Short mmCIF file of the C-alpha atoms (twelve columns), coordinates in Angstrom:
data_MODEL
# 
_entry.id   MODEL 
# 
loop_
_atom_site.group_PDB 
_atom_site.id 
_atom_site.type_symbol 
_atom_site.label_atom_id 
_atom_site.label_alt_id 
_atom_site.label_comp_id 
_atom_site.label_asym_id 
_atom_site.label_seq_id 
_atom_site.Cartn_x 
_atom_site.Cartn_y 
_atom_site.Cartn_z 
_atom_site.pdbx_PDB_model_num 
ATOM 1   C CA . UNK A 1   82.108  90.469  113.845 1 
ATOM 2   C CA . UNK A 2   82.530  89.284  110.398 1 
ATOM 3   C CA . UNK A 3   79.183  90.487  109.650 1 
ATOM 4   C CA . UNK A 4   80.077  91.133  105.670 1 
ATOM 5   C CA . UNK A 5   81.202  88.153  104.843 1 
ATOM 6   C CA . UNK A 6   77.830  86.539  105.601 1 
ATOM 7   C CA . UNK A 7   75.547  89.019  104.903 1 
ATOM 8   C CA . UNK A 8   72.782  88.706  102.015 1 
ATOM 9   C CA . UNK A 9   74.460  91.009  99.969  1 
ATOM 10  C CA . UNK A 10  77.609  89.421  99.936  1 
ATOM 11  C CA . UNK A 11  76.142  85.966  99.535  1 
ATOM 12  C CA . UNK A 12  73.963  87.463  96.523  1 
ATOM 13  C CA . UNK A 13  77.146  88.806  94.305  1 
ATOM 14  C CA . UNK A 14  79.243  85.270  95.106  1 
ATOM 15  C CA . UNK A 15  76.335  83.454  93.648  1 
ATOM 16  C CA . UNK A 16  75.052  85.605  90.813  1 
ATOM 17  C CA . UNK A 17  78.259  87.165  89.278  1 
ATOM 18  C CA . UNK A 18  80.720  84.712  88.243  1 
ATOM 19  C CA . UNK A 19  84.823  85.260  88.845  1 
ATOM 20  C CA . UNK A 20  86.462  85.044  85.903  1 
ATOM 21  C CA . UNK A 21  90.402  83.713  85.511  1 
ATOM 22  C CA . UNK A 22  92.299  84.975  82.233  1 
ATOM 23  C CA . UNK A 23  96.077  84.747  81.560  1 
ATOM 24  C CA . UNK A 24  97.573  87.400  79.136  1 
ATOM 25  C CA . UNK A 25  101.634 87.037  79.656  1 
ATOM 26  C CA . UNK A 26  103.571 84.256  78.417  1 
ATOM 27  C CA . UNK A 27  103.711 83.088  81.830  1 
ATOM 28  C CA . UNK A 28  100.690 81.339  83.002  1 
ATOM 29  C CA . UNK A 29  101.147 81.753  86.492  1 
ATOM 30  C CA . UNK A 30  100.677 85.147  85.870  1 
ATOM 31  C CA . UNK A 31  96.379  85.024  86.489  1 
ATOM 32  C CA . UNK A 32  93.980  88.033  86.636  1 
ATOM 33  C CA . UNK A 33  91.207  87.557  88.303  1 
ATOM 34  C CA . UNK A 34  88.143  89.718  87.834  1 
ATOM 35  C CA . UNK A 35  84.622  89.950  87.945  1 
ATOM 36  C CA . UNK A 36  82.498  91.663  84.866  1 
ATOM 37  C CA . UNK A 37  79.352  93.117  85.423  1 
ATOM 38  C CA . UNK A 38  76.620  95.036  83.687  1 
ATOM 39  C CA . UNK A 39  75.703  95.677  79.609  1 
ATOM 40  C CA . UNK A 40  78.562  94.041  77.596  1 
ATOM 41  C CA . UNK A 41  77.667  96.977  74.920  1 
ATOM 42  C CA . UNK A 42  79.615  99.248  77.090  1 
ATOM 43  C CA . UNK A 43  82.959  99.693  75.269  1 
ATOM 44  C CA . UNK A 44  84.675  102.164 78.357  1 
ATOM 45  C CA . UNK A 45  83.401  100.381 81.819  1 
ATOM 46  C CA . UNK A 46  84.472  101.699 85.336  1 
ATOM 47  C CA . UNK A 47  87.645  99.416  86.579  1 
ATOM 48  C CA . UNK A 48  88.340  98.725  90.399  1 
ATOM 49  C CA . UNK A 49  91.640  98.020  91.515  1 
ATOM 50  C CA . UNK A 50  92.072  97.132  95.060  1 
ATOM 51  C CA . UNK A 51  94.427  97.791  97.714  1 
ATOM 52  C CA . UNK A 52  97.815  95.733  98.962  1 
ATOM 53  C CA . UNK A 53  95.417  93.667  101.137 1 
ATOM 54  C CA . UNK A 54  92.680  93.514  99.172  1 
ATOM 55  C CA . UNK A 55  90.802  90.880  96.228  1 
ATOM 56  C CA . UNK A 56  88.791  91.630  93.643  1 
ATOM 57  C CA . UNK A 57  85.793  91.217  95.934  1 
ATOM 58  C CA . UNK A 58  86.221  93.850  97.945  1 
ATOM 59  C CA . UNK A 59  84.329  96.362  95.715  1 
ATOM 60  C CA . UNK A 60  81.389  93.720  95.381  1 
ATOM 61  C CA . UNK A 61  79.213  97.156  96.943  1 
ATOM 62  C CA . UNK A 62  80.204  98.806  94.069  1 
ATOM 63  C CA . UNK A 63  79.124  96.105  91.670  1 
ATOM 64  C CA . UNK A 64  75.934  95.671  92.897  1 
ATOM 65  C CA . UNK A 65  74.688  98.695  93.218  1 
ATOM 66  C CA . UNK A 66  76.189  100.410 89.660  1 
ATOM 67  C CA . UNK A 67  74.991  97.370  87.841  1 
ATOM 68  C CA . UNK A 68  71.478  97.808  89.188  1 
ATOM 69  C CA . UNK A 69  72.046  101.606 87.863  1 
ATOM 70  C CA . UNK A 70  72.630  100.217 84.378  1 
ATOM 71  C CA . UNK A 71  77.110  100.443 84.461  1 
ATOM 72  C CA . UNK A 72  79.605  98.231  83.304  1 
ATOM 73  C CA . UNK A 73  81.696  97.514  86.264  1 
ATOM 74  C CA . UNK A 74  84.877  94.966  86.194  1 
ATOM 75  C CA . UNK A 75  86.526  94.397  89.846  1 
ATOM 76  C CA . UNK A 76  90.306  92.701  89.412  1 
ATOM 77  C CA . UNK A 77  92.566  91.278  91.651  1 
ATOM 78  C CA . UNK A 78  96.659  91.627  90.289  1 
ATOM 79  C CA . UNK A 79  98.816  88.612  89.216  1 
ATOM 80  C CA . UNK A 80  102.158 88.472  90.868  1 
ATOM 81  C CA . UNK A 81  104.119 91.759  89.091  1 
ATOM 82  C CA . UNK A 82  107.070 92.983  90.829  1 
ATOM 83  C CA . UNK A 83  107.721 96.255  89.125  1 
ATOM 84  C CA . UNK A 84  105.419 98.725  88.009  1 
ATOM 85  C CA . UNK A 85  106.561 98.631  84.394  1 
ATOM 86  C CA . UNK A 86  105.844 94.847  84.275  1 
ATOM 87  C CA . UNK A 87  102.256 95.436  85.887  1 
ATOM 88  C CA . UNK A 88  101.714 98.306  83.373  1 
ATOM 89  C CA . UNK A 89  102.211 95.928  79.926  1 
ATOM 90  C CA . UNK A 90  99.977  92.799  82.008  1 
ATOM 91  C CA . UNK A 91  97.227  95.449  82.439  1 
ATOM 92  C CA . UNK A 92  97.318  96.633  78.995  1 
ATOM 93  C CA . UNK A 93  97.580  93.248  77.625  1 
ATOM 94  C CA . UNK A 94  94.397  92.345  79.708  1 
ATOM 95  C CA . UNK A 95  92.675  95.640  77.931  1 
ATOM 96  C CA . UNK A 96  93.878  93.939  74.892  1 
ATOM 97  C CA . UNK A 97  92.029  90.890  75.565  1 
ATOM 98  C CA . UNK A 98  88.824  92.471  76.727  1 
ATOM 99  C CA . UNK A 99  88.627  94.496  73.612  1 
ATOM 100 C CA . UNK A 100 88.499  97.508  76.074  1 
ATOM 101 C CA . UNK A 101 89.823  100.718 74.113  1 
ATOM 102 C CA . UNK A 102 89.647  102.801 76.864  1 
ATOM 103 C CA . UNK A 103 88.503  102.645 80.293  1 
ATOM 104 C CA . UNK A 104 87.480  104.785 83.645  1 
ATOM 105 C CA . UNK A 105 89.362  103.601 86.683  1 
ATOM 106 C CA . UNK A 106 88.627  103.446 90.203  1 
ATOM 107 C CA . UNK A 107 91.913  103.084 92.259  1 
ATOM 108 C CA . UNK A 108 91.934  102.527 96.125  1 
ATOM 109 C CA . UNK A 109 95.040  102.686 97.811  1 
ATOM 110 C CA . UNK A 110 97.934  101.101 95.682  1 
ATOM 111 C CA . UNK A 111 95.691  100.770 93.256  1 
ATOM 112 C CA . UNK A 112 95.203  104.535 92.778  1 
ATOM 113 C CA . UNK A 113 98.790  104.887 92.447  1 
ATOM 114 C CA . UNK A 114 98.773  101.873 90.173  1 
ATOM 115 C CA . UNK A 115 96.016  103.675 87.987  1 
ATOM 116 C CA . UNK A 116 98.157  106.573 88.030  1 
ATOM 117 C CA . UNK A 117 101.175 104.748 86.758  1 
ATOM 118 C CA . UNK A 118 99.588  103.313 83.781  1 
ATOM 119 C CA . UNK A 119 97.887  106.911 83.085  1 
ATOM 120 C CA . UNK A 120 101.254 107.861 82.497  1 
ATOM 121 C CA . UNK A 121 102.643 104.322 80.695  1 
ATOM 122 C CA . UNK A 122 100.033 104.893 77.968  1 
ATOM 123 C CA . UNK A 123 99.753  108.606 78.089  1 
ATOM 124 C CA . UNK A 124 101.254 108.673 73.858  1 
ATOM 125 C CA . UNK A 125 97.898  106.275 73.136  1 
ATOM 126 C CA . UNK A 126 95.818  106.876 76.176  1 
ATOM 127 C CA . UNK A 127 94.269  103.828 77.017  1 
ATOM 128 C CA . UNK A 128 92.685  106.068 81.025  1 
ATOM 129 C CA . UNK A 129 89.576  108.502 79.853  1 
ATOM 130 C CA . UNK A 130 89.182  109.187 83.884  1 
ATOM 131 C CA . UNK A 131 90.104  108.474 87.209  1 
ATOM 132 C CA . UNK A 132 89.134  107.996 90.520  1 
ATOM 133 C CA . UNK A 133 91.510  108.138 93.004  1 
ATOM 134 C CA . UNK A 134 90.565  106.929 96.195  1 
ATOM 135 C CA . UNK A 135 92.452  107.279 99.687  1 
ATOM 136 C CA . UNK A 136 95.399  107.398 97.095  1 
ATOM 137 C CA . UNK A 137 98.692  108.549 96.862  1 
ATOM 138 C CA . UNK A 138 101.360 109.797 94.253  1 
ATOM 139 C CA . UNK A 139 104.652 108.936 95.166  1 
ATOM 140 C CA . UNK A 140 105.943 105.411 97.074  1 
ATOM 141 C CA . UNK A 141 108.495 107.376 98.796  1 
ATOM 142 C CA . UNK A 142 105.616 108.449 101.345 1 
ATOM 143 C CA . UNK A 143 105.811 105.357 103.072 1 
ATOM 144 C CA . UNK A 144 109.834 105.215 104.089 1 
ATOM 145 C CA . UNK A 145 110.044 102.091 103.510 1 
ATOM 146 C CA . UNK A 146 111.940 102.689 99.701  1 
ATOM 147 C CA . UNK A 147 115.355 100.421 100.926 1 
ATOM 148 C CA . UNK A 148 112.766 97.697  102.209 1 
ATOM 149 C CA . UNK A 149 111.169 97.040  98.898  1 
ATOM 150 C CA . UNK A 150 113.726 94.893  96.932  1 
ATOM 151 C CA . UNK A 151 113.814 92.389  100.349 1 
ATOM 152 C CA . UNK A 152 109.832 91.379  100.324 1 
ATOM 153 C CA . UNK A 153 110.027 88.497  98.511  1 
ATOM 154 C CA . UNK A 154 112.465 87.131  100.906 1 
ATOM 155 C CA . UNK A 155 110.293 87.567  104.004 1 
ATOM 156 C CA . UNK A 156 107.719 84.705  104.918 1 
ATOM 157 C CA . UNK A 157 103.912 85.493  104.897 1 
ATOM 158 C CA . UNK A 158 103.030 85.867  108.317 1 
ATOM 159 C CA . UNK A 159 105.844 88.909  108.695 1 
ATOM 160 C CA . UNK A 160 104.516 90.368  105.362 1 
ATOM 161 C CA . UNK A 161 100.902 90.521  106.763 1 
ATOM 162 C CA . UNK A 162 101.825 92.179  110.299 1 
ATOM 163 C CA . UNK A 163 103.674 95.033  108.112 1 
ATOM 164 C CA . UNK A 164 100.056 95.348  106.273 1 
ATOM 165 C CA . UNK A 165 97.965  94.990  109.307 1 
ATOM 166 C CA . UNK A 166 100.181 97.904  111.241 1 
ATOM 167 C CA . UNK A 167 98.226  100.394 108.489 1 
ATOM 168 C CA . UNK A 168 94.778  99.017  109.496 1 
ATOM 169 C CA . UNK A 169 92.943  101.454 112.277 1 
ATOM 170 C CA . UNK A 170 93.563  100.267 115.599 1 
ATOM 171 C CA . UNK A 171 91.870  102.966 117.412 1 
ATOM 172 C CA . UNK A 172 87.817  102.655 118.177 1 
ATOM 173 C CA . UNK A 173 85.546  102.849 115.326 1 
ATOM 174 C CA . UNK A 174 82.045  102.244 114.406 1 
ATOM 175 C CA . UNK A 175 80.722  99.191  113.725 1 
ATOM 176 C CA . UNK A 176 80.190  99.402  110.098 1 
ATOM 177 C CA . UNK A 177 83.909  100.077 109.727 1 
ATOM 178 C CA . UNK A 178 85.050  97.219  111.709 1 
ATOM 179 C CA . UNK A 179 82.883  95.130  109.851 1 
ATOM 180 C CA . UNK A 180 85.034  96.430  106.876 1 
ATOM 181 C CA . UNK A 181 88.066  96.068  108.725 1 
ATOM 182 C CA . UNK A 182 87.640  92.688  109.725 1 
ATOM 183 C CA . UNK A 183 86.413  91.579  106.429 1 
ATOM 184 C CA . UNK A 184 89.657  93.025  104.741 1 
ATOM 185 C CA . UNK A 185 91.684  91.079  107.477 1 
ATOM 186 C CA . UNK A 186 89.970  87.617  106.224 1 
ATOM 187 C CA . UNK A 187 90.706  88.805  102.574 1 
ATOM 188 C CA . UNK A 188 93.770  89.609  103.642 1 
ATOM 189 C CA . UNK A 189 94.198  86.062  104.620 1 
ATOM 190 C CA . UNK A 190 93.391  84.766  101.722 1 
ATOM 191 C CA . UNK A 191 96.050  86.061  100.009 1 
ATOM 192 C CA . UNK A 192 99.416  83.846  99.540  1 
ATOM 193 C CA . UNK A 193 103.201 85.009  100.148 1 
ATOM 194 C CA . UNK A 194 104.361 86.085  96.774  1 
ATOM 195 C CA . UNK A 195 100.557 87.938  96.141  1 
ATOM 196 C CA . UNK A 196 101.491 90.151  99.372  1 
ATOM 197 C CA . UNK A 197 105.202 90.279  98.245  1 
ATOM 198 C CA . UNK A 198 104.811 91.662  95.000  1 
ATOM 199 C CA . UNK A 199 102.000 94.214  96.129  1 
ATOM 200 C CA . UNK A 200 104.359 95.266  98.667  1 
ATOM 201 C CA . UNK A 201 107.209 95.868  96.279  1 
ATOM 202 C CA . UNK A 202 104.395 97.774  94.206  1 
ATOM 203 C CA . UNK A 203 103.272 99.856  97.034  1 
ATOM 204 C CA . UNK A 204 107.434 100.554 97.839  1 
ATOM 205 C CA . UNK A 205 109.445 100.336 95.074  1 
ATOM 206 C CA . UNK A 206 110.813 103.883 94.528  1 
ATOM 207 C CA . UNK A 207 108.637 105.961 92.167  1 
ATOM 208 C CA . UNK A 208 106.418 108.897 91.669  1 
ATOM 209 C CA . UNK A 209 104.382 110.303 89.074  1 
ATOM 210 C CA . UNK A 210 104.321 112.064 86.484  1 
ATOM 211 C CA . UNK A 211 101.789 114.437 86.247  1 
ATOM 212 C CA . UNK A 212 102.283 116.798 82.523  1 
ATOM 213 C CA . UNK A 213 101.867 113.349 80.732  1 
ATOM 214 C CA . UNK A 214 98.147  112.866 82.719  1 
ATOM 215 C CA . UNK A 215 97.189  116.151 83.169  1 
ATOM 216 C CA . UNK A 216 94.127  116.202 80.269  1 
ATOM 217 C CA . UNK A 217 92.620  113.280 81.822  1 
ATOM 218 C CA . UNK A 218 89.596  114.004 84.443  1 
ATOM 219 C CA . UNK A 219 90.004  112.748 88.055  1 
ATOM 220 C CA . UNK A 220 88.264  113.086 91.127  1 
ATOM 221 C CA . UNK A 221 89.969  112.400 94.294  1 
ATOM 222 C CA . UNK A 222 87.904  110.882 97.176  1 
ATOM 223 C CA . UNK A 223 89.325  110.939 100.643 1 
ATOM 224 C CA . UNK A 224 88.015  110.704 104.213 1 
ATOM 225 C CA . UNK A 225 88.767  112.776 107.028 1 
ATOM 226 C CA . UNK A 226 89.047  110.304 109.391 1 
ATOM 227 C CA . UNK A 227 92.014  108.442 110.438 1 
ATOM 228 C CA . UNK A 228 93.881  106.275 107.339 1 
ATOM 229 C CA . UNK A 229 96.840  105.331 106.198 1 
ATOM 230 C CA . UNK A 230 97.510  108.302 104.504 1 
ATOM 231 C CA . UNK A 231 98.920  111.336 106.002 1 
ATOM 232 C CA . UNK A 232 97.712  114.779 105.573 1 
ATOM 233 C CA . UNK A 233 100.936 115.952 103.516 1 
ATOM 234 C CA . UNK A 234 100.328 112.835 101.429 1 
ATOM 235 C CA . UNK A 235 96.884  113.878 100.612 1 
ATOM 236 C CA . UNK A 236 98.188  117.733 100.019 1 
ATOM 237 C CA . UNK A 237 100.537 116.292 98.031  1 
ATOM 238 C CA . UNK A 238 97.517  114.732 95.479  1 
ATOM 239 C CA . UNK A 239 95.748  118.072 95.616  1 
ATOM 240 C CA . UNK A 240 98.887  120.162 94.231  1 
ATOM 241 C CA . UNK A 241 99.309  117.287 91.792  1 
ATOM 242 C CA . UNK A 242 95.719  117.515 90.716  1 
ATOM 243 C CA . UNK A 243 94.806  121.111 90.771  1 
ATOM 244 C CA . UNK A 244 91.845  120.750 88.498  1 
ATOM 245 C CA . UNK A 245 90.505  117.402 90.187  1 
ATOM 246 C CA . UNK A 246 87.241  117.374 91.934  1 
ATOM 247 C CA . UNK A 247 87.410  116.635 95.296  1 
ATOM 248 C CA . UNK A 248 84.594  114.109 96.998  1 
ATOM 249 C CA . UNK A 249 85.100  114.141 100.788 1 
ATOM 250 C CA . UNK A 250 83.775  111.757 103.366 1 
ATOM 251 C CA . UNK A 251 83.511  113.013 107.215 1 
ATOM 252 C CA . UNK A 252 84.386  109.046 107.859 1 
ATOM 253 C CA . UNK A 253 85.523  106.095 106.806 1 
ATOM 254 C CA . UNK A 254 88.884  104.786 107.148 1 
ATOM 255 C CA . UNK A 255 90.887  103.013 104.760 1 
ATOM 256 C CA . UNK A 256 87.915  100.997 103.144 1 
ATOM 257 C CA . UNK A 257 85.269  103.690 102.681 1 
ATOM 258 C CA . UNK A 258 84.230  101.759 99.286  1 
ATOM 259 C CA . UNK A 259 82.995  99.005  102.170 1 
ATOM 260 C CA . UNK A 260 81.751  100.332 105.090 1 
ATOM 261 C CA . UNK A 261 80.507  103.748 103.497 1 
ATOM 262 C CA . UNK A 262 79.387  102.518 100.301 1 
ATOM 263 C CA . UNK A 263 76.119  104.897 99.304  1 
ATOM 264 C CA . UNK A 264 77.946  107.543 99.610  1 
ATOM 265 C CA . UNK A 265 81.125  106.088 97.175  1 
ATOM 266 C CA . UNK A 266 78.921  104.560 94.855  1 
ATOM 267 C CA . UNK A 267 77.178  107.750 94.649  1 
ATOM 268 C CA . UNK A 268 79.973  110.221 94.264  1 
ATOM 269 C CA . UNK A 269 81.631  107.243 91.364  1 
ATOM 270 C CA . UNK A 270 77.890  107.932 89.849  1 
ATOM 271 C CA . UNK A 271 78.968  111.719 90.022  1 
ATOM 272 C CA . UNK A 272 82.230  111.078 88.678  1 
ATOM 273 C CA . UNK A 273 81.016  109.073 85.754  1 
ATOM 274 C CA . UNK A 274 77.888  111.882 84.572  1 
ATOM 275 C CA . UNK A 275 80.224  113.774 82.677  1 
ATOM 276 C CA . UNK A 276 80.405  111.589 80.166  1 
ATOM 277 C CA . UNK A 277 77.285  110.397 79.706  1 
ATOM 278 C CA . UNK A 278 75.777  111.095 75.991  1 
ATOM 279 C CA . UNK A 279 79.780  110.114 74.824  1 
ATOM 280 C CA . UNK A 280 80.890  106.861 73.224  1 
ATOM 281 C CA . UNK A 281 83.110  106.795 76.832  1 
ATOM 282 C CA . UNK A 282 79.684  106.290 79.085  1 
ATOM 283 C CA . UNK A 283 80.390  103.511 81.052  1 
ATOM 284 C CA . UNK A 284 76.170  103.125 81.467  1 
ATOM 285 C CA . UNK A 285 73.220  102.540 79.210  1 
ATOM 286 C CA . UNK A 286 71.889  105.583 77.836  1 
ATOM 287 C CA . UNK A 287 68.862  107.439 79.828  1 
ATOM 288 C CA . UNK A 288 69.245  104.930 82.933  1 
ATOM 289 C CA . UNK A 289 69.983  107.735 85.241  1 
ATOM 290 C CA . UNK A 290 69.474  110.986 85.028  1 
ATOM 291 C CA . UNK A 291 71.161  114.463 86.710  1 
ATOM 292 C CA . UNK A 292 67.787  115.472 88.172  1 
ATOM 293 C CA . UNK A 293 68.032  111.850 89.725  1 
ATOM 294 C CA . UNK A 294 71.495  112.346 91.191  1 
ATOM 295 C CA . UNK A 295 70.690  115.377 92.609  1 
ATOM 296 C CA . UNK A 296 67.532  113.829 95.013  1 
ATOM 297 C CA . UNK A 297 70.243  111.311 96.123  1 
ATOM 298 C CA . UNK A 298 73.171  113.543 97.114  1 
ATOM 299 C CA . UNK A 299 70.572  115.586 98.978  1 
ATOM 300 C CA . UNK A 300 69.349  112.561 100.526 1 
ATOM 301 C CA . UNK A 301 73.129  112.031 101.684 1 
ATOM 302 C CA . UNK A 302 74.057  114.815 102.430 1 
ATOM 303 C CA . UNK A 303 77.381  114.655 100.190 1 
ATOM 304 C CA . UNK A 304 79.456  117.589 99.529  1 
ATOM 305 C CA . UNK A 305 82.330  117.710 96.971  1 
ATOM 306 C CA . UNK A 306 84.085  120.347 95.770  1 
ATOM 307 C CA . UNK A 307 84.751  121.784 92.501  1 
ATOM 308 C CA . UNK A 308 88.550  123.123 91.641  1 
# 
């Protein structure tokens, strides 16, 4: 097992695209880090943000192969934020100091709800032009677990990672996904107590959204119909939310499709994102891909999504 972690690819991206460490608050422990990929000229690049367990790394797939297609792709990984209006202002401060207007983003997880949140926080300037939500959920409350959140920070490490771990599939699975699962167990690792803290109080604290003020912006919303973390009603509940939304649907792949079912994300983000090609909010160099192009590769894949 571990197969990801020392495969070519992997070893490729940690040795040809640098990590990056910028502080925006007035507190300097307060460190994004992120990795920035592609053309520069691109003014409105595709953002990943990663799940409770996850590091910017995770969506190093994603990277690779959009890059390579001619996108401007930034992975992050959160400072320490323990309420979603402080994580809001870091986020927009780090837009600040990227000279990033506005931007696409590609949420897994917490991080969908996350790029939901600040959707809303800048919906009077909007700062989101799309969004991809991915295995992602609307409202904290989902997880019962509302009257736990304000206690995180007092509970050691190892305790904090068994409550993550109990979401991770522990039924069989193929081997691609438990290459993905164990390589979000060593990132998982990785991470210290406060980092799993503070995404925990994220992924708990008691909140919802708000859908009127984010209801012009487009958003897809990827799922799998295998077993995840999310339950059916949670995923109905993103569907009522998002009447309009396109839906891209994977027959498998777990809690880290973007990982162990990557052609098939990358593909459907490359979907996502052709709308907005010939705009100033194209997050790829003009006439690198075309439609005609997409098509032969969704074929190839066999990919269905759905329009509203």
């Amino acid at each position: 097992m571990g197969e990801i972690k020392v495969s070519p690819d992997y070893n490729w991206f940690r040795s040809t695209v640098p990590l990056k460490k910028i502080i925006v608050d007035d507190d300097d422990s307060k460190i994004w880090s992120l990795y920035d990929a592609g053309p520069r000229s691109i003014r409105c690049p595709l953002i990943f943000l990663p799940p409770v367990s996850g590091t910017a790394d995770v969506f190093f797939q994603q990277i690779l192969a959009l890059t390579g297609w001619g996108y401007r792709v930034i992975a992050l990984q959160y400072p320490v934020y323990w309420d979603h209006l402080e994580f809001c202002d870091g986020f927009r401060k780090l837009l600040d100091h990227l000279q990033l207007d506005k931007v696409h983003l590609f949420g897994a997880s917490l991080g969908g709800f996350l790029a939901q949140k600040f959707a809303e926080y800048t919906h009077k300037s909007p700062r989101v032009h799309s969004l991809i939500l991915c295995n992602a959920f609307s409202d904290t409350s989902i997880f019962n677990q509302t009257w736990t959140a304000n206690s995180f920070w007092l509970m050691p490490a190892f305790m904090l990672k068994k409550i993550v771990l109990g979401n991770f599939s522990s039924g069989p699975v193929d081997p691609m996904m438990a290459d993905a699962i164990d390589f979000m167990v060593d990132r998982l690792e990785s991470l210290g107590q406060s980092e799993l803290a503070s995404r925990l109080t994220l992924n708990c604290q008691n909140s919802y959204v708000e859908p009127h003020k984010i209801r012009d912006i487009p958003v897809t919303i990827m799922d799998v119909f295998d077993q995840s973390a999310l339950s059916t009603e949670a995923k109905e509940e993103m569907y009522k939310l998002y009447p309009n939304a396109r839906r891209a649907h994977l027959k498998t792949g777990g809690n880290f499709p973007y990982l162990c079912r990557s052609a098939e994300v990358n593909l459907y983000v490359q979907i996502h994102l052709l709308q907005f090609q010939g705009t100033k909010y194209a997050a790829i160099d003009p006439s690198v891909v075309s439609a005609e192009e997409l098509e032969v590769q969704k074929g190839r894949l066999g990919l269905s999504q759905e329009e509203p």
